[in-house]
Structures are given as C-alpha cells and as structure tokens.
Short mmCIF file of C-alpha atoms in Angstrom, two decimals:
data_model
loop_
_atom_site.label_atom_id
_atom_site.label_comp_id
_atom_site.label_asym_id
_atom_site.label_seq_id
_atom_site.Cartn_x
_atom_site.Cartn_y
_atom_site.Cartn_z
CA MET A 78 0.00 0.00 0.00
CA LYS A 79 1.01 3.65 -0.35
CA ILE A 80 1.50 5.27 3.02
CA SER A 81 2.90 8.44 4.59
CA GLY A 82 3.39 10.15 7.90
CA TRP A 83 1.06 12.86 9.24
CA GLY A 84 2.66 15.49 7.00
CA ARG A 85 1.70 13.39 3.95
CA TYR A 86 5.24 13.81 2.68
CA PRO A 87 6.98 11.66 1.58
CA VAL A 88 4.73 8.84 0.36
CA VAL A 89 6.18 5.34 0.06
CA GLU A 90 5.06 1.94 -1.17
CA ALA A 91 5.21 -0.52 1.74
CA ARG A 92 4.11 -3.90 3.02
CA VAL A 93 2.17 -3.37 6.26
CA ASP A 94 1.42 -6.13 8.78
CA TRP A 95 -1.38 -5.64 11.36
CA PRO A 96 -0.75 -8.23 14.11
CA LYS A 97 -3.33 -8.58 16.89
CA SER A 98 -0.99 -9.68 19.70
CA ALA A 99 2.62 -9.69 20.87
CA ALA A 100 2.95 -13.20 19.44
CA GLY A 101 1.63 -11.84 16.16
CA VAL A 102 4.25 -9.07 16.17
CA ASP A 103 6.93 -11.72 16.68
CA GLU A 104 5.59 -13.71 13.72
CA ALA A 105 5.33 -10.59 11.52
CA LEU A 106 8.95 -9.72 12.30
CA ARG A 107 9.97 -13.28 11.48
CA SER A 108 8.13 -13.27 8.14
CA CYS A 109 9.27 -9.89 6.84
CA GLY A 110 12.88 -10.30 7.92
CA GLU A 111 15.31 -7.41 8.02
CA GLY A 112 14.48 -3.83 7.17
CA SER A 113 11.34 -3.39 9.31
CA ILE A 114 9.99 -0.56 11.46
CA ALA A 115 7.11 -0.34 13.92
CA ARG A 116 4.26 2.10 13.35
CA GLY A 117 1.57 3.22 15.77
CA LEU A 118 -1.12 5.74 14.81
CA GLY A 119 1.05 7.37 12.15
CA ARG A 120 1.29 10.80 13.79
CA SER A 121 5.04 11.30 13.34
CA TYR A 122 5.18 13.92 10.62
CA GLY A 123 7.88 12.71 8.23
CA ASP A 124 9.42 9.33 7.39
CA SER A 125 10.53 7.98 10.77
CA SER A 126 7.83 5.26 10.76
CA LEU A 127 8.08 4.53 7.03
CA SER A 128 9.93 1.52 5.62
CA ALA A 129 9.58 -1.15 2.99
CA ASN A 130 8.22 -3.42 5.75
CA MET A 131 6.08 -1.88 8.48
CA ILE A 132 4.57 -3.61 11.53
CA SER A 133 1.58 -1.84 13.04
CA THR A 134 1.22 -1.94 16.82
CA ARG A 135 -2.17 -0.24 16.95
CA TRP A 136 -3.98 -3.45 17.94
CA LEU A 137 -1.66 -3.98 20.91
CA ASP A 138 -4.10 -1.78 22.77
CA HIS A 139 -4.76 -3.53 26.09
CA LEU A 140 -4.45 -2.06 29.56
CA LEU A 141 -2.65 -4.71 31.59
CA SER A 142 -2.65 -3.43 35.19
CA PHE A 143 -2.99 -0.28 37.27
CA ASP A 144 -1.95 0.53 40.83
CA ALA A 145 -4.47 3.04 42.20
CA GLU A 146 -2.13 3.85 45.10
CA THR A 147 0.92 4.83 43.03
CA GLY A 148 -0.56 5.62 39.61
CA LEU A 149 1.63 3.02 37.88
CA LEU A 150 -0.02 1.91 34.64
CA HIS A 151 1.20 -1.13 32.70
CA CYS A 152 -0.16 -1.23 29.15
CA GLU A 153 0.61 -2.49 25.68
CA ALA A 154 2.46 -0.20 23.29
CA GLY A 155 -0.50 0.38 20.98
CA VAL A 156 -2.64 2.00 23.69
CA SER A 157 -3.23 5.62 22.74
CA LEU A 158 -2.83 8.59 25.04
CA SER A 159 -6.47 9.32 24.25
CA GLY A 160 -7.44 5.87 25.53
CA ILE A 161 -5.50 6.40 28.76
CA LEU A 162 -7.19 9.75 29.37
CA GLU A 163 -10.63 8.33 28.59
CA VAL A 164 -10.24 5.68 31.29
CA PHE A 165 -8.13 7.35 33.95
CA ALA A 166 -8.80 11.11 33.78
CA PRO A 167 -12.30 10.71 35.31
CA LYS A 168 -10.61 8.76 38.13
CA GLY A 169 -8.27 11.66 38.89
CA TRP A 170 -5.16 10.52 37.02
CA PHE A 171 -3.48 12.43 34.19
CA LEU A 172 -0.56 12.00 31.82
CA PRO A 173 2.69 13.29 33.33
CA VAL A 174 3.76 14.61 29.91
CA THR A 175 1.68 14.93 26.76
CA PRO A 176 2.45 16.23 23.25
CA GLY A 177 0.08 18.45 21.28
CA THR A 178 -2.13 15.56 20.20
CA ARG A 179 -3.60 12.73 22.25
CA PHE A 180 -3.86 10.50 19.16
CA VAL A 181 -0.44 8.87 19.55
CA THR A 182 0.44 5.50 20.99
CA VAL A 183 2.48 4.84 24.11
CA GLY A 184 5.08 3.10 21.94
CA GLY A 185 5.30 6.12 19.66
CA ALA A 186 5.55 8.49 22.62
CA ILE A 187 8.50 6.47 23.93
CA ALA A 188 10.21 6.13 20.54
CA SER A 189 9.99 9.92 20.14
CA ASP A 190 10.52 10.68 23.83
CA VAL A 191 7.82 13.30 23.35
CA HIS A 192 7.70 16.56 25.29
CA GLY A 193 4.88 18.91 26.17
CA LYS A 194 4.10 22.28 27.63
CA ASN A 195 5.70 21.29 30.95
CA HIS A 196 9.17 20.17 29.87
CA HIS A 197 10.77 22.87 32.02
CA VAL A 198 9.37 21.18 35.15
CA ALA A 199 8.55 17.57 34.17
CA GLY A 200 10.99 16.65 31.41
CA CYS A 201 10.10 14.23 28.63
CA PHE A 202 7.61 11.34 28.49
CA CYS A 203 10.32 8.73 29.06
CA ASP A 204 11.34 10.39 32.31
CA HIS A 205 8.11 8.85 33.65
CA VAL A 206 8.50 5.40 32.06
CA GLU A 207 9.45 2.83 34.70
CA SER A 208 10.17 -0.02 32.28
CA LEU A 209 9.39 -1.38 28.82
CA GLU A 210 9.39 -4.70 26.99
CA LEU A 211 11.39 -4.62 23.74
CA LEU A 212 11.32 -7.19 20.94
CA LEU A 213 14.80 -7.28 19.38
CA GLU A 214 14.40 -10.25 17.08
CA PRO A 215 11.96 -13.14 16.69
CA GLY A 216 11.82 -15.03 19.98
CA ARG A 217 13.95 -12.51 21.90
CA THR A 218 12.39 -9.90 24.18
CA LEU A 219 14.21 -7.87 26.84
CA ARG A 220 12.90 -5.90 29.78
CA CYS A 221 14.55 -2.46 29.84
CA SER A 222 14.53 0.23 32.50
CA PRO A 223 16.87 2.86 33.94
CA SER A 224 18.46 0.07 36.02
CA GLU A 225 18.01 -3.03 33.80
CA ASN A 226 19.54 -3.07 30.32
CA ALA A 227 19.95 0.64 30.93
CA GLY A 228 22.01 1.34 27.82
CA LEU A 229 19.34 -0.16 25.60
CA PHE A 230 16.65 1.75 27.53
CA ARG A 231 18.46 5.07 26.92
CA ALA A 232 18.81 4.26 23.23
CA THR A 233 15.18 3.14 22.85
CA CYS A 234 13.75 6.25 24.53
CA GLY A 235 13.88 8.73 21.66
CA GLY A 236 15.45 6.12 19.36
CA MET A 237 12.73 6.36 16.69
CA GLY A 238 12.02 2.62 16.74
CA LEU A 239 15.51 1.70 15.55
CA THR A 240 16.41 -0.50 18.53
CA GLY A 241 13.42 -2.86 18.36
CA ILE A 242 9.65 -3.03 18.69
CA ILE A 243 8.20 -1.81 21.99
CA LEU A 244 5.55 -4.29 23.13
CA SER A 245 4.49 -2.82 26.47
CA ALA A 246 5.51 -0.23 29.05
CA ALA A 247 4.91 0.82 32.65
CA ILE A 248 4.16 4.54 33.04
CA ARG A 249 3.57 6.53 36.20
CA LEU A 250 0.50 8.77 35.90
CA LYS A 251 0.04 11.84 38.11
CA PRO A 252 -2.95 12.66 40.34
CA VAL A 253 -5.16 15.69 39.60
CA LYS A 254 -8.16 17.10 41.42
CA SER A 255 -9.89 18.53 38.37
CA LEU A 256 -9.96 18.16 34.58
CA LEU A 257 -10.16 21.93 34.23
CA ILE A 258 -7.16 24.14 33.56
CA ASP A 259 -6.65 27.62 34.99
CA GLN A 260 -5.12 29.52 32.09
CA THR A 261 -3.62 32.98 31.82
CA THR A 262 -2.88 34.49 28.40
CA TYR A 263 -0.20 37.18 28.19
CA LYS A 264 0.18 39.42 25.15
CA SER A 265 3.68 40.39 24.06
CA SER A 266 4.56 42.95 21.39
CA ASN A 267 7.91 41.51 20.22
CA LEU A 268 10.34 38.64 20.55
CA ARG A 269 12.36 40.03 23.45
CA GLU A 270 9.21 40.58 25.48
CA SER A 271 8.04 37.04 24.61
CA LEU A 272 11.22 35.46 25.99
CA GLU A 273 11.06 37.68 29.06
CA LEU A 274 7.53 36.42 29.70
CA PHE A 275 8.74 32.81 29.58
CA ALA A 276 11.46 33.64 32.14
CA ARG A 277 9.03 35.53 34.36
CA HIS A 278 6.56 32.66 34.45
CA GLU A 279 8.95 29.70 34.52
CA ASP A 280 7.36 28.57 37.78
CA LYS A 281 4.05 27.84 36.00
CA PRO A 282 3.57 24.09 35.34
CA TYR A 283 2.52 24.59 31.72
CA SER A 284 3.54 27.29 29.25
CA VAL A 285 3.40 27.67 25.48
CA ALA A 286 3.27 30.61 23.07
CA TRP A 287 1.65 31.10 19.71
CA ILE A 288 4.05 33.32 17.81
CA ASP A 289 3.47 35.50 14.76
CA CYS A 290 6.22 34.53 12.33
CA ILE A 291 5.21 36.72 9.39
CA SER A 292 5.19 40.22 10.95
CA GLY A 293 8.53 42.00 10.95
CA GLY A 294 10.00 45.24 12.20
CA GLU A 295 8.99 46.26 15.70
CA SER A 296 6.39 43.45 15.75
CA LEU A 297 8.89 40.67 15.04
CA GLY A 298 8.16 37.74 17.33
CA ARG A 299 5.01 39.15 18.92
CA SER A 300 3.11 36.38 20.63
CA LEU A 301 0.39 35.16 22.95
CA LEU A 302 1.86 33.20 25.86
CA MET A 303 -0.52 30.78 27.57
CA THR A 304 0.36 29.47 31.03
CA GLY A 305 -1.73 26.98 32.94
CA ASP A 306 -2.17 24.63 35.85
CA HIS A 307 -4.69 21.98 36.84
CA ALA A 308 -7.52 23.63 38.76
CA SER A 309 -7.95 22.64 42.38
CA GLU A 310 -11.71 22.30 41.94
CA GLY A 311 -14.25 21.80 39.19
CA GLY A 312 -14.72 18.05 39.09
CA LEU A 313 -13.47 15.17 36.99
CA GLN A 314 -16.12 15.14 34.28
CA GLN A 315 -14.95 14.64 30.72
CA ALA A 316 -15.91 17.26 28.12
CA GLY A 317 -19.52 16.81 27.05
CA GLY A 318 -20.73 16.44 23.48
CA ASN A 319 -18.70 15.91 20.31
CA SER A 320 -17.50 19.15 18.75
CA ARG A 321 -15.00 17.45 16.44
CA ILE A 322 -15.26 18.53 12.82
CA GLU A 323 -13.69 16.82 9.83
CA LEU A 324 -11.88 18.28 6.83
CA PRO A 325 -13.47 16.15 4.08
CA VAL A 326 -11.19 17.14 1.18
CA ASP A 327 -7.73 18.52 0.49
CA MET A 328 -7.69 22.30 0.58
CA PRO A 329 -6.33 24.16 -2.47
CA PRO A 330 -2.66 24.95 -1.66
CA ALA A 331 -3.04 28.47 -3.09
CA LEU A 332 -5.27 29.39 -0.13
CA LEU A 333 -2.19 29.30 2.10
CA ASN A 334 -0.11 32.30 1.08
CA ARG A 335 1.58 35.24 2.77
CA TYR A 336 -1.61 37.32 2.57
CA SER A 337 -3.98 34.77 4.10
CA ILE A 338 -1.45 33.88 6.80
CA ARG A 339 -0.86 37.55 7.61
CA ALA A 340 -4.60 38.14 7.88
CA PHE A 341 -5.05 35.12 10.15
CA ASN A 342 -2.11 36.07 12.37
CA THR A 343 -3.33 39.64 12.74
CA LEU A 344 -6.83 38.54 13.72
CA TYR A 345 -5.56 35.84 16.08
CA TYR A 346 -3.12 38.18 17.83
CA HIS A 347 -5.64 40.98 18.30
CA ARG A 348 -8.36 38.70 19.64
CA ILE A 349 -6.68 39.28 23.02
CA ARG A 350 -7.05 42.96 23.85
CA ALA A 351 -5.68 43.18 27.38
CA LYS A 352 -2.07 42.50 28.42
CA SER A 353 -3.29 39.43 30.33
CA VAL A 354 -6.53 37.47 30.45
CA GLU A 355 -7.49 34.73 32.92
CA SER A 356 -9.84 31.88 32.03
CA ARG A 357 -10.78 28.34 33.05
CA LEU A 358 -11.23 25.67 30.41
CA HIS A 359 -11.31 21.92 29.98
CA TYR A 360 -7.95 20.21 29.45
CA GLU A 361 -8.79 19.16 25.86
CA PRO A 362 -8.74 22.63 24.23
CA PHE A 363 -5.74 23.60 26.39
CA PHE A 364 -3.55 20.63 25.46
CA TYR A 365 -5.06 19.49 22.15
CA PRO A 366 -6.60 22.39 20.22
CA LEU A 367 -6.06 20.78 16.81
CA ASP A 368 -7.55 17.43 17.84
CA SER A 369 -10.97 19.01 17.43
CA ILE A 370 -10.34 19.11 13.66
CA GLY A 371 -10.17 15.69 12.09
CA SER A 372 -7.68 15.27 9.22
CA TRP A 373 -6.44 18.83 9.72
CA ASN A 374 -3.35 17.89 7.71
CA ARG A 375 -5.52 18.24 4.61
CA MET A 376 -5.47 22.02 4.94
CA TYR A 377 -2.03 22.05 3.25
CA GLY A 378 -3.23 20.39 0.06
CA ARG A 379 -2.43 17.06 -1.53
CA ASN A 380 1.33 17.72 -1.65
CA GLY A 381 1.41 17.76 2.14
CA PHE A 382 3.50 19.78 4.57
CA THR A 383 6.50 19.53 6.82
CA GLN A 384 6.80 20.79 10.36
CA TYR A 385 10.13 22.41 10.99
CA GLN A 386 10.92 22.21 14.70
CA PHE A 387 14.26 23.16 16.17
CA VAL A 388 15.74 23.94 19.57
CA VAL A 389 18.56 26.36 20.40
CA PRO A 390 20.41 26.53 23.72
CA LYS A 391 19.17 29.01 26.30
CA GLU A 392 22.24 31.26 26.03
CA ALA A 393 21.65 31.64 22.30
CA GLY A 394 17.90 32.19 22.73
CA TYR A 395 17.32 35.77 21.66
CA PRO A 396 19.98 36.22 18.96
CA ALA A 397 19.18 32.85 17.42
CA MET A 398 15.40 33.32 17.39
CA ASP A 399 15.77 36.90 16.17
CA ARG A 400 17.92 35.92 13.20
CA ILE A 401 15.86 32.85 12.27
CA LEU A 402 12.56 34.73 12.49
CA LYS A 403 13.95 37.51 10.30
CA GLU A 404 14.93 34.93 7.68
CA ILE A 405 11.43 33.40 7.75
CA VAL A 406 9.74 36.82 7.54
CA ALA A 407 11.95 37.81 4.61
CA SER A 408 11.03 34.61 2.77
CA GLY A 409 7.30 35.38 3.01
CA ARG A 410 6.66 31.72 3.94
CA GLY A 411 5.24 32.24 7.38
CA SER A 412 3.17 29.70 9.24
CA PHE A 413 -0.08 30.29 11.11
CA LEU A 414 0.69 27.24 13.27
CA ALA A 415 3.85 28.47 14.98
CA VAL A 416 4.54 27.37 18.55
CA LEU A 417 7.28 28.55 20.91
CA LYS A 418 8.18 26.69 24.12
CA ALA A 419 10.89 26.79 26.77
CA PHE A 420 12.78 23.58 27.56
CA GLY A 421 14.40 22.58 30.83
CA LYS A 422 17.51 20.45 31.21
CA ARG A 423 18.02 17.54 28.84
CA ASN A 424 17.88 13.90 29.96
CA ASP A 425 20.34 11.06 29.32
CA ASN A 426 18.49 9.46 26.40
CA LEU A 427 20.85 9.34 23.44
CA LEU A 428 18.65 10.83 20.69
CA SER A 429 16.13 12.72 22.82
CA PHE A 430 15.46 16.10 21.23
CA PRO A 431 15.09 18.67 24.06
CA VAL A 432 18.04 20.60 25.43
CA GLU A 433 17.72 23.52 27.82
CA GLY A 434 16.64 26.47 25.71
CA TYR A 435 13.86 27.47 23.34
CA THR A 436 12.08 25.47 20.66
CA LEU A 437 10.06 26.79 17.74
CA ALA A 438 7.81 24.67 15.53
CA LEU A 439 6.37 25.89 12.23
CA ASP A 440 4.28 24.21 9.51
CA PHE A 441 5.18 24.83 5.86
CA LYS A 442 3.31 23.46 2.86
CA ILE A 443 5.48 21.40 0.54
CA GLU A 444 6.65 23.32 -2.52
CA ARG A 445 9.92 23.38 -4.41
CA GLU A 446 10.97 26.82 -3.22
CA LEU A 447 10.65 25.78 0.44
CA PHE A 448 13.70 23.53 0.68
CA PRO A 449 16.40 26.16 0.05
CA LEU A 450 14.89 28.17 2.93
CA LEU A 451 14.99 25.17 5.24
CA ASP A 452 18.60 24.49 4.26
CA ARG A 453 19.48 28.05 5.29
CA LEU A 454 17.63 27.61 8.56
CA ASP A 455 19.50 24.34 9.20
CA ALA A 456 22.81 26.20 8.93
CA MET A 457 21.62 28.85 11.38
CA VAL A 458 20.34 26.29 13.89
CA LEU A 459 23.64 24.40 13.73
CA GLY A 460 25.60 27.61 14.07
CA TYR A 461 23.87 28.34 17.37
CA GLY A 462 24.41 24.80 18.69
CA GLY A 463 20.83 23.65 18.07
CA ARG A 464 19.18 20.61 16.52
CA LEU A 465 16.01 19.50 14.68
CA TYR A 466 13.30 17.23 16.09
CA LEU A 467 13.48 13.77 14.47
CA THR A 468 9.76 13.11 14.96
CA LYS A 469 8.86 16.10 12.79
CA ASP A 470 11.75 15.79 10.31
CA ALA A 471 11.25 14.78 6.69
CA ARG A 472 14.35 16.15 4.90
CA MET A 473 17.34 16.78 7.18
CA GLY A 474 20.68 15.59 5.77
CA ALA A 475 23.07 13.13 7.43
CA GLU A 476 25.74 15.76 8.08
CA THR A 477 23.31 18.06 9.89
CA PHE A 478 22.02 15.16 11.98
CA LYS A 479 25.46 13.88 12.99
CA ARG A 480 26.76 17.32 13.88
CA SER A 481 23.80 18.12 16.10
CA TYR A 482 23.13 14.69 17.69
CA GLN A 483 26.64 14.08 18.90
CA GLU A 484 25.82 10.78 20.64
CA TRP A 485 24.75 9.13 17.39
CA GLU A 486 27.84 6.89 17.35
CA ARG A 487 27.07 5.61 20.84
CA PHE A 488 23.51 5.00 19.68
CA GLN A 489 24.85 2.93 16.78
CA GLU A 490 27.06 0.93 19.13
CA VAL A 491 24.02 -0.02 21.22
CA ARG A 492 22.11 -1.06 18.10
CA GLU A 493 25.08 -3.11 16.92
CA ALA A 494 25.54 -4.80 20.29
CA HIS A 495 21.91 -5.99 20.38
CA GLY A 496 21.60 -6.95 16.71
CA ALA A 497 19.15 -4.16 15.92
CA ARG A 498 21.24 -2.43 13.27
CA GLY A 499 20.18 -3.69 9.86
CA ARG A 500 17.05 -5.30 11.28
CA PHE A 501 15.06 -2.14 12.15
CA ILE A 502 15.33 0.40 9.35
CA SER A 503 13.25 3.41 8.36
CA GLN A 504 13.35 5.82 5.46
CA GLN A 505 14.64 8.36 7.96
CA SER A 506 17.44 6.16 9.29
CA LYS A 507 18.73 5.66 5.75
CA ARG A 508 18.51 9.36 4.99
CA LEU A 509 20.41 10.23 8.18
CA GLY A 510 23.21 7.76 7.43
CA LEU A 511 22.33 5.33 10.24
CA ASP A 512 21.47 2.51 7.84
#
C-alpha cells in the first residue's frame, strides 16, 4: 500500500502487517525479515515510521494493570494517550507529559521521547517510564529500565524505533483534582518581550506561546503566551458532546499564502485585547486544540507539509530566534501554526530532542521553493548549537544530523551490540546515514 506520515510527505510503497498480539508481532517480524519498522497511529510527521516493511502496533491496545495507590499503569504499546485519558482522567489521574495531540500510541511516545508544555518542570515522556518490553528479534524480548539493560533503555527512549519493537511499558501517571485548567494568556509585542515572559513565568507548570512569524519590524516575534495549571476544583467530568469537525477534502494549496497567513495572524493576535486574560477551560482545548479538527493535515493540500521544529540553547535564545525569524519573515513563507516553548535540562536518552533552551515549531506546505529556505535555517540552527526534532523531520541531511546529535555513534554501538542495526530500518534512518 502507499502510506505516509502525518505530513503526507513523503509517500512510500510498503508492506504493512497488522498483528493482533505480541505473538503476532513476533511472527510478523519473522516473516518480513530485516528492514522493518514499527508504526503506531502514524502521527510522526515525516518518514521515521516509514519503511519497505512496516509492523503496526495499533492493535496492541490492552491495559494490563494499574496501581491506584501509586498511579503506575502497565499497558501495551498500541494504547493511545487518548485511551489512557478516557479511562483514567475521570478517576483523577493524568498523563505526566503529553504532546500536542492525544492520538499517539504509548510506543510512539517512547520512541519519540515526546515533550509537552511542561518540559521545564517535568521533562520528557520517558522520564516517567518505569520499564518497557522490547522485541529485538523473533523469539527474543528484553525488559529495559533505567536500572536493567539501561544502555538499551536510553537508546530506545527517543530512538525512533531503531532498537526494536516496543511491546508494552509501565508509566507513572500523576494525580489531579480537576480536569479543568486555569489559564492565563499574556500578550507580548515583540520577541524580546516574549522570551522575558517565559522567564518571568517559569514557575508555572505549563507554558506555550503562539508566535506571529510573518510580521517583521517592531512586531517581530510578537506572541500570545498561555500558562496553565490543573484547577484545584471543578470536578473530573470529561468534556460533554462531540465538537469534532472533519476536513473532508484537500484544501487548495493556493489558499495558504503570505496574505492569508498575515490576515489570520493579525486577527488571532488581536483577539486578546488586554495584556493578560485569565480563564478556566477543559484540558482538551488547552492541550489538544487541533484534535478538534479531524484530518487537519488536509489544509495544506495534496502535496502535504512539513513541520520544521528546532531547539537552540538558552544562552543563544534571543539572537538565534531573532535571526531565524527575520529569515522566515523575509522569505514570506510564514506559518499560522507556529509554537514557541521553553525547555528545561536535557535527559540522558541518546537521541532525545530537548536541550535547555527554546524550541520553535512551524508548519510549511510542501513546494519546491521551500527547501532552500529550510537548508538556510539548518545552517543557522547548527551555528547556534541547536538541533532538529526527528519526529517532525522529513528532509534533514546526514551531516546536519550527525553534527547536532553528537551521541549518534554511541547509539549505533548499542544497536550493533543488540543486533538491531540492519534489522530495524526506516526511510529516515537511511537518509540520516544510520542505515
């Protein structure tokens, strides 16, 4: 079948197996041989879950056990974050870390070592994973944790599925008293003020900024910073009704241009009139605003899009963001989905993306003229000591990857030692020079 990541670029021809159990995954791996990769719900944007042979884990979706005293959940890798929230949020338990969509699997969250709006206080998803079961070859499964097969654990967390197939994991959920979020929105007029707001509110559990990346001059980097925390009251009821809408067809790519994006950004920025606004809302629109639009990736047209997400170290924050934003503004290829976050200290996982600093994510529709711009941005990010997010990446070169992920050789050594190199291969791993 022809298949792609969430960005719908690139598209590959692949054999896809859909096993119904861990034993079925073992058999699928045995039958397709070398050159396989696991795939969950397909929400990585580029080609990290694409290969000639793909093994879906979406039917490994069973909850295995839960300790109501400690919040320790043991589940199969195909369980979605949405499924966890549906069962446990009404019982007063929440995900310790969540990305911007709940439609990802636990296995995918581990393989990407996903981060959220609370990285500065809670780290990455894998910082809350107690252990995992990893299939390395037919008939051979290892239990991995920070204390057991620790090297393999550190390579698997953020390893983009290249060390084996995650079958199950134990995750520690966190208790909450309410499913409502107390949110404060702060309006900044430029980039420097935006970064100052992040520093001023670094004690808030959650923070994220929408940033205008098409306005220049004195308005360069103006943003709306949203901070939040779980409310101490308000109940544990899930959101009522079904407000999800569906994009039924691909949108004409010409609709997304500098004029429509500028108009959207202007309206979105000025919808907040005061310097700060307090509100209380359900956790779904706070954490997952785009999940209310089914197939929202269709808005970029049939050619698809790529999300360009990078991080630069904290000390390079303002000069790096200033220069990169000026380059994007000058290109006229702004994005109306542009998100700025502050990261805390990095963890020990070999290919985990976050380092202490600032990360910016932007969506660009695929067109020929885009790639020279992204190549220029790559050089800037590297020059400031930054890196690109593998889960969003669809076109980074091997040299850029190896210069920015300096522990890639150690990662390869772990793969080699456990027989994973050459067995688990993706389009991305070949493009990055890992296979």
